[in-house]
mmCIF file of C-alpha atoms in Angstrom:
data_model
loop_
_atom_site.group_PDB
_atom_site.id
_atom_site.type_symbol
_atom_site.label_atom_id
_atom_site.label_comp_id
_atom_site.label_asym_id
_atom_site.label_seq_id
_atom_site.Cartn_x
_atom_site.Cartn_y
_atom_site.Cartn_z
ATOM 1 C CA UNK A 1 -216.048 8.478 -45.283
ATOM 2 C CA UNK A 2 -219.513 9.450 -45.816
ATOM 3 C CA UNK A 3 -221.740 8.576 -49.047
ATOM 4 C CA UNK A 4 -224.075 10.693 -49.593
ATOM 5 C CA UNK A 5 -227.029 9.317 -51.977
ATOM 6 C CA UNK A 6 -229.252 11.882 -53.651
ATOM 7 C CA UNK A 7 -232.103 11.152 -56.579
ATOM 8 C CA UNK A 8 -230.256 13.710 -58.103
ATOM 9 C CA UNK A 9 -229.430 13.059 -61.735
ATOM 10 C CA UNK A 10 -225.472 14.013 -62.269
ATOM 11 C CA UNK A 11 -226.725 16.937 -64.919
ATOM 12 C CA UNK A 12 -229.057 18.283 -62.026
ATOM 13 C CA UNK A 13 -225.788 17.857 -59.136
ATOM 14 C CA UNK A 14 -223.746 20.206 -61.505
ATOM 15 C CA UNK A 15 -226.380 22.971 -61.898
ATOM 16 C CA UNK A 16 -227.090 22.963 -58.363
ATOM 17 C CA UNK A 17 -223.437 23.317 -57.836
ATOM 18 C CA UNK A 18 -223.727 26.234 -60.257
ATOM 19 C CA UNK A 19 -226.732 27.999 -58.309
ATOM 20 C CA UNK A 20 -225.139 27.407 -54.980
ATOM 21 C CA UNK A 21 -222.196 29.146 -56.133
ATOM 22 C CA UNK A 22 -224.278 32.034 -57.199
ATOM 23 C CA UNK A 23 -224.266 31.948 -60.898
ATOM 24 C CA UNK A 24 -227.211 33.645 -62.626
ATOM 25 C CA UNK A 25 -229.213 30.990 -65.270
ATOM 26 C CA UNK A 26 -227.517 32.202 -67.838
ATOM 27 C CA UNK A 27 -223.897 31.589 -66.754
ATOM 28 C CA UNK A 28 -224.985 28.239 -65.753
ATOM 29 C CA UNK A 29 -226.066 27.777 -68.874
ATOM 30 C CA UNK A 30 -222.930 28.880 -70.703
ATOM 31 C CA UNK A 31 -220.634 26.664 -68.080
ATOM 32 C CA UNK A 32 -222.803 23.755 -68.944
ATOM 33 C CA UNK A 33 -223.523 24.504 -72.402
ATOM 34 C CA UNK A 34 -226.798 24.576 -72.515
ATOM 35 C CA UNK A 35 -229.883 27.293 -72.508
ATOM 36 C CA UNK A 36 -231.178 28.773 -69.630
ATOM 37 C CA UNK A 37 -234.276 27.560 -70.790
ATOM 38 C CA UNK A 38 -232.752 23.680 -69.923
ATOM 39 C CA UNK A 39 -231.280 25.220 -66.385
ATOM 40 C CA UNK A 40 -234.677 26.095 -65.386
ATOM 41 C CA UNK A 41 -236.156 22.956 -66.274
ATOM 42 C CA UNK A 42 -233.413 20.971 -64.136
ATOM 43 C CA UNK A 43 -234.013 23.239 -61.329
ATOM 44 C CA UNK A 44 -238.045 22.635 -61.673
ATOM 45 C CA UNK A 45 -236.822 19.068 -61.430
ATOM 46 C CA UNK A 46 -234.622 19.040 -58.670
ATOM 47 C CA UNK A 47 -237.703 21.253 -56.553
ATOM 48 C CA UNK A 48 -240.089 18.496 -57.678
ATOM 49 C CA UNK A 49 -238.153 15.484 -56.448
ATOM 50 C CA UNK A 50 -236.315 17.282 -53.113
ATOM 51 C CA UNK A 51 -239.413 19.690 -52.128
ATOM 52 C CA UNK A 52 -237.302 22.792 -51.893
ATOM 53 C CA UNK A 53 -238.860 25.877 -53.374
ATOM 54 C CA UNK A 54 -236.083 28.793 -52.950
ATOM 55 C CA UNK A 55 -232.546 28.762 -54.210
ATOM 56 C CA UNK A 56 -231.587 29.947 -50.264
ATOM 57 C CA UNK A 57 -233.199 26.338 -49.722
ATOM 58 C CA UNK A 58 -231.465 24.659 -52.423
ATOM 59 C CA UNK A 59 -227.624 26.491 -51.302
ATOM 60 C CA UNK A 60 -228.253 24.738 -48.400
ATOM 61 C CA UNK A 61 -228.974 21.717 -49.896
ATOM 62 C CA UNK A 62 -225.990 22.195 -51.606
ATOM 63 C CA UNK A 63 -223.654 22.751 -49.076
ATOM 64 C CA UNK A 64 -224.774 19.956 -46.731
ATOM 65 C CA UNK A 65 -224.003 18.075 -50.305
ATOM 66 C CA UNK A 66 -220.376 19.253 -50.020
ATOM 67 C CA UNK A 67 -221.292 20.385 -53.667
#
């Protein structure tokens, strides 16, 4: 079994999940119950820590994730 270690907080994991599945910001937001406003700040944060600028980069990231 492989672990997989990320500096992802779990909050940021589950909206990436939500982007790599191809949910808009504001259906994130609903599934997570939060505003879009707060998606967009986790995603600001997860390009800041990983370097990853486009959410073609991030599905990637995602999927090597097995998120």
């Amino acid at each position: 079994m492989t672990v997989v270690t990320t500096p992802l907080t779990r909050r940021e994991l589950e909206t990436l999940r939500h982007i790599a599945a191809g949910r808009t910001y504001l259906q994130t937001a609903r599934a997570m119950g939060v505003s879009p406003h707060t998606v967009d700040a986790y995603l600001r944060r997860i390009r800041a820590k990983l370097g990853h600028t486009s959410t073609a980069e991030l599905t990637r990231l995602a999927v090597s994730l097995g998120l």
